[in-house]
Amino acid sequence: MRIAIIGAGNMGGAIARALAKCDTLSDATIVCTAKTQATLDRLHSQQPRLHLTLDNREAATDADIVLLAVKPWLMREVVEQLRPALDLERQIIISVAAGISLDDLATMLGCEQATIFRLIPNTAIEVMSSMTFVCSRGATAEQQQTVMQIFNQTGCAMLVTEDKIEAGTALASCGIAFAMRYIRAAGEAGVELGFRAAEAHKIVEYTVKGAAELLLHTQSHPETEIDKVTTAGGITIRGLNELEHTGFTSAVIRGHKACIKR
Ligand SMILES: NC(=O)c1ccc[n+]([C@@H]2O[C@H](COP(=O)([O-])OP(=O)(O)OC[C@H]3O[C@@H](n4cnc5c(N)ncnc54)[C@H](OP(=O)(O)O)[C@@H]3O)[C@@H](O)[C@H]2O)c1
């Protein structure tokens, strides 16, 4: 398999490095492009397995998957430039650009029948723990399976209809920043309670990781796990209620909803 990543900057580069670690892609050729040689040199130092070129058409020629990761406002220009090198009867086109719909992409490609995917990973793809949303247009079940199988190796991939992409972005791509903010806040509490900053952060990071792993592995509900640590009249319920008095649940819900453009 040959995968071309057009625009291997922050997101494209993170995807490229993650794909290079996927077991089922160990024989695949992953070609990355960028605007400048400096970006390609940086990528080479991070993952020597990647093939690199400044020539988008060269990268896309004979690729099975062409993943577009340039900024949204450059997409039209880059697609126009790439178009002669694309074989849309055979290739899968994937875009990670925020706010560009599947229909927009089909129009840019000038091909109603093209197989197009939109992909919304989050930054945890860097450590193979991305929550990735996938939607498609004109894809067969087999092509969907191929894309899902690849991105399930970089964390968890969820196939959704396109109308869920914005909500998914709010929950997982913006949500990772919310989780970071919780970690920072809890770390600050830890310092006030007497731990050194580095210790406090490690404690909170493992606590949050443990909470997520517990739910993922047991399929348990958060309230069930909360019940296990709250004794009647105890300190945990006192702390939880204090969080709620200051509007914790409401703040989280409002924060996520604020990420949706309405
Ligand atoms: N799904 C998500 O959760 C998520 C999150 C963030 C971003 N995104 C999307 O990812 C895309 C990239 O964002 P980013 O933050 O990764 O931006 P970025 O770091 O600026 O990366 C864009 C890359 O495109 C390259 N580039 C620019 N013009 C090019 C051209 N003509 N041909 C080939 N490469 C070209 C740049 O090369 P140089 O480095 O050499 O200038 C850069 O490496 C955006 O569309 C954004 O909406 C998605």
XYZ file of C-alpha atoms and ligand atoms in Angstrom:
310
model
C 0.000 0.000 0.000
C 1.159 3.545 -0.743
C -0.151 6.416 1.378
C 0.561 10.033 0.437
C 0.207 12.697 3.126
C -0.022 16.110 1.520
C 0.968 18.797 4.033
C 2.738 16.943 6.829
C 2.712 19.762 9.385
C 1.378 19.418 12.929
C -1.602 17.180 12.165
C -0.338 15.559 8.931
C 3.038 14.866 10.540
C 1.432 13.351 13.647
C -0.712 11.111 11.413
C 2.344 10.107 9.370
C 4.334 9.176 12.484
C 1.357 7.210 13.838
C 0.838 5.334 10.557
C 4.545 4.472 10.502
C 3.980 2.624 13.798
C 0.931 0.613 12.640
C 1.583 -3.128 12.455
C -0.540 -3.656 9.343
C 1.296 -0.858 7.524
C 4.800 -2.183 8.150
C 5.195 -2.876 4.410
C 3.438 0.304 3.306
C 5.172 3.235 1.679
C 4.206 6.444 3.464
C 5.150 9.559 1.489
C 4.882 13.005 3.067
C 5.019 16.422 1.479
C 5.338 19.961 2.833
C 5.883 23.438 1.487
C 9.408 23.728 2.860
C 12.395 21.401 3.145
C 12.793 22.362 6.825
C 9.503 20.589 7.666
C 10.592 17.474 5.776
C 14.001 17.488 7.502
C 12.268 17.660 10.872
C 10.006 14.753 9.947
C 13.006 12.704 8.815
C 14.692 13.195 12.175
C 11.499 12.102 13.945
C 10.691 9.076 11.762
C 13.309 7.991 9.202
C 10.884 5.419 7.754
C 8.855 8.139 6.033
C 9.487 8.953 2.370
C 9.661 12.693 1.778
C 9.248 15.002 -1.193
C 8.339 18.619 -1.911
C 6.453 17.423 -5.014
C 2.771 16.773 -4.217
C 2.067 15.146 -7.589
C 4.994 12.775 -7.243
C 3.735 11.770 -3.788
C 0.153 11.176 -4.963
C 1.019 9.272 -8.134
C 0.162 5.575 -7.653
C -0.913 6.179 -4.052
C -3.800 4.058 -2.757
C -4.704 6.705 -0.190
C -4.088 10.442 -0.563
C -4.511 12.221 2.770
C -4.882 15.993 2.531
C -3.656 17.843 5.630
C -2.986 21.394 4.449
C -4.767 24.360 6.036
C -8.416 24.641 4.925
C -7.823 27.859 2.968
C -5.069 26.155 0.913
C -7.144 23.081 0.100
C -8.677 24.305 -3.184
C -5.310 25.404 -4.585
C -3.567 22.189 -3.510
C -6.342 19.962 -4.894
C -6.253 21.804 -8.235
C -2.507 21.328 -8.410
C -2.771 17.640 -7.465
C -5.729 16.813 -9.703
C -3.788 15.641 -12.821
C -1.884 13.128 -10.673
C -5.005 11.636 -9.084
C -6.778 8.481 -10.209
C -10.178 8.987 -8.580
C -11.620 5.717 -9.856
C -9.157 3.854 -7.683
C -7.797 6.158 -4.982
C -9.227 6.953 -1.585
C -9.043 10.665 -0.755
C -8.986 11.612 2.922
C -9.184 15.152 4.255
C -8.517 16.275 7.825
C -9.330 19.909 7.072
C -11.729 21.412 9.584
C -14.916 22.842 8.125
C -14.582 21.476 4.568
C -17.506 19.158 3.820
C -17.481 15.984 1.752
C -19.559 17.779 -0.903
C -17.075 20.699 -0.945
C -14.271 18.206 -1.480
C -16.129 16.447 -4.314
C -16.655 19.838 -5.973
C -12.989 20.755 -5.567
C -12.004 17.407 -7.052
C -14.527 17.897 -9.866
C -15.709 14.310 -9.436
C -19.073 13.295 -7.990
C -18.050 9.623 -7.870
C -14.790 10.124 -5.956
C -14.254 8.118 -2.771
C -13.795 10.739 -0.098
C -13.353 10.479 3.653
C -13.235 13.168 6.299
C -11.145 12.352 9.311
C -11.108 14.147 12.657
C -8.344 12.740 14.830
C -7.209 14.453 18.001
C -3.694 15.304 19.042
C -3.361 12.058 21.033
C -2.684 10.362 17.668
C 0.931 11.219 18.534
C 0.783 8.458 21.194
C -1.591 6.117 19.294
C -4.520 7.135 21.529
C -6.559 9.335 19.215
C -10.333 9.484 19.290
C -10.858 9.699 15.533
C -14.130 10.406 13.750
C -14.546 9.142 10.210
C -17.253 9.876 7.653
C -17.323 9.131 3.974
C -18.930 9.820 0.616
C -18.989 7.349 -2.234
C -17.068 4.704 -0.300
C -17.783 0.987 -0.436
C -18.098 -1.011 2.791
C -14.699 -2.491 2.016
C -13.097 0.963 1.665
C -14.715 2.055 4.935
C -13.327 -1.054 6.571
C -9.834 -0.309 5.227
C -9.848 3.231 6.641
C -11.390 2.143 9.958
C -8.904 -0.683 10.311
C -5.979 1.709 9.810
C -7.229 4.375 12.213
C -8.352 1.913 14.872
C -4.648 1.161 15.225
C -3.967 4.805 16.099
C -6.503 4.744 18.952
C -10.269 4.458 18.553
C -11.952 5.248 15.212
C -15.706 5.867 15.071
C -17.629 5.860 11.783
C -20.272 8.602 11.896
C -22.530 10.496 9.546
C -21.164 13.883 8.533
C -23.694 15.768 10.666
C -21.937 14.365 13.773
C -18.500 15.674 12.837
C -18.905 19.053 14.530
C -20.190 17.532 17.771
C -17.431 14.927 17.627
C -14.848 17.677 17.204
C -16.269 19.497 20.254
C -16.127 16.346 22.383
C -12.796 14.899 21.308
C -10.649 17.586 19.659
C -11.719 20.482 21.903
C -12.408 18.051 24.727
C -8.765 17.040 24.955
C -7.976 20.667 25.845
C -10.692 20.552 28.524
C -9.140 17.394 29.972
C -5.738 19.126 29.976
C -7.252 22.081 31.821
C -8.685 19.724 34.470
C -5.249 18.128 34.825
C -3.619 21.520 35.239
C -6.197 22.615 37.809
C -5.909 19.406 39.827
C -2.118 19.724 39.671
C -2.365 23.195 41.175
C -4.501 21.771 43.972
C -1.833 19.119 44.514
C 0.865 21.781 44.901
C -1.262 23.663 47.441
C -1.732 20.372 49.283
C 2.036 19.927 49.547
C 3.357 18.060 46.486
C 6.050 19.442 44.215
C 4.624 20.512 40.824
C 6.159 17.583 38.895
C 4.891 15.098 41.464
C 1.418 16.664 41.491
C 1.177 16.473 37.692
C 2.290 12.853 37.590
C -0.270 11.962 40.266
C -3.091 13.676 38.368
C -2.043 12.271 34.977
C -2.080 8.707 36.328
C -5.343 9.347 38.153
C -7.056 10.557 34.958
C -5.492 7.739 32.901
C -6.679 5.244 35.531
C -10.215 6.651 35.484
C -10.408 6.400 31.684
C -8.856 2.895 31.619
C -11.259 1.730 34.323
C -14.271 2.826 32.272
C -12.855 1.546 28.977
C -11.946 -1.864 30.384
C -14.996 -2.489 32.561
C -17.602 -0.690 30.384
C -18.775 0.664 33.718
C -20.699 3.937 34.158
C -18.835 6.870 35.781
C -21.451 7.121 38.562
C -20.972 3.420 39.408
C -17.251 4.039 39.845
C -17.951 7.230 41.831
C -20.240 5.238 44.178
C -17.312 2.924 44.930
C -15.214 5.795 46.300
C -17.841 7.842 48.104
C -18.618 6.710 51.624
C -21.520 8.241 53.494
C -20.394 11.427 55.194
C -16.922 10.974 53.722
C -14.377 13.298 52.170
C -14.914 12.360 48.486
C -18.601 13.277 48.467
C -17.761 16.499 50.265
C -15.276 17.375 47.521
C -17.625 16.287 44.706
C -20.459 18.386 46.087
C -18.140 21.368 46.415
C -17.267 20.964 42.701
C -20.959 20.905 41.834
C -21.716 23.954 44.022
C -19.237 25.836 41.848
C -20.941 24.573 38.679
C -18.529 21.863 37.489
C -20.970 19.730 35.434
C -22.687 22.775 34.010
C -19.343 24.369 33.081
C -18.230 21.221 31.221
C -21.516 20.967 29.297
C -21.501 24.663 28.454
C -17.859 24.500 27.399
C -18.520 21.683 24.940
C -21.632 23.362 23.556
C -19.700 26.603 23.081
C -17.409 24.763 20.656
C -20.276 24.320 18.192
C -20.939 27.162 15.746
C -24.694 27.840 15.806
N -8.846 16.888 12.897
C -8.329 17.621 13.838
O -8.505 17.396 15.026
C -7.455 18.701 13.402
C -6.697 19.363 14.333
C -5.866 20.326 13.890
C -5.829 20.606 12.531
N -6.617 19.958 11.658
C -6.591 20.245 10.229
O -5.336 19.825 9.755
C -4.939 20.675 8.708
C -3.528 21.127 8.967
O -3.472 21.879 10.156
P -2.100 21.957 10.961
O -2.413 22.578 12.240
O -1.414 20.635 10.932
O -1.306 23.006 10.039
P 0.257 23.089 9.774
O 1.038 22.613 10.935
O 0.517 24.464 9.243
O 0.480 22.039 8.590
C 0.148 22.298 7.279
C 1.260 21.778 6.421
O 0.900 22.040 5.066
C 2.116 22.289 4.383
N 1.803 22.975 3.144
C 1.438 24.271 2.944
N 1.236 24.479 1.623
C 1.494 23.312 1.002
C 1.475 22.890 -0.345
N 1.163 23.718 -1.334
N 1.803 21.617 -0.626
C 2.133 20.737 0.362
N 2.168 21.078 1.658
C 1.852 22.344 1.967
C 2.941 23.116 5.337
O 4.293 23.000 4.995
P 5.458 23.841 5.758
O 5.494 23.280 7.148
O 6.689 23.501 4.994
O 5.070 25.275 5.686
C 2.589 22.473 6.672
O 3.552 21.488 7.012
C -5.933 21.812 8.651
O -6.770 21.639 7.528
C -6.700 21.713 9.931
O -8.049 22.109 9.788
C -7.398 19.003 12.059
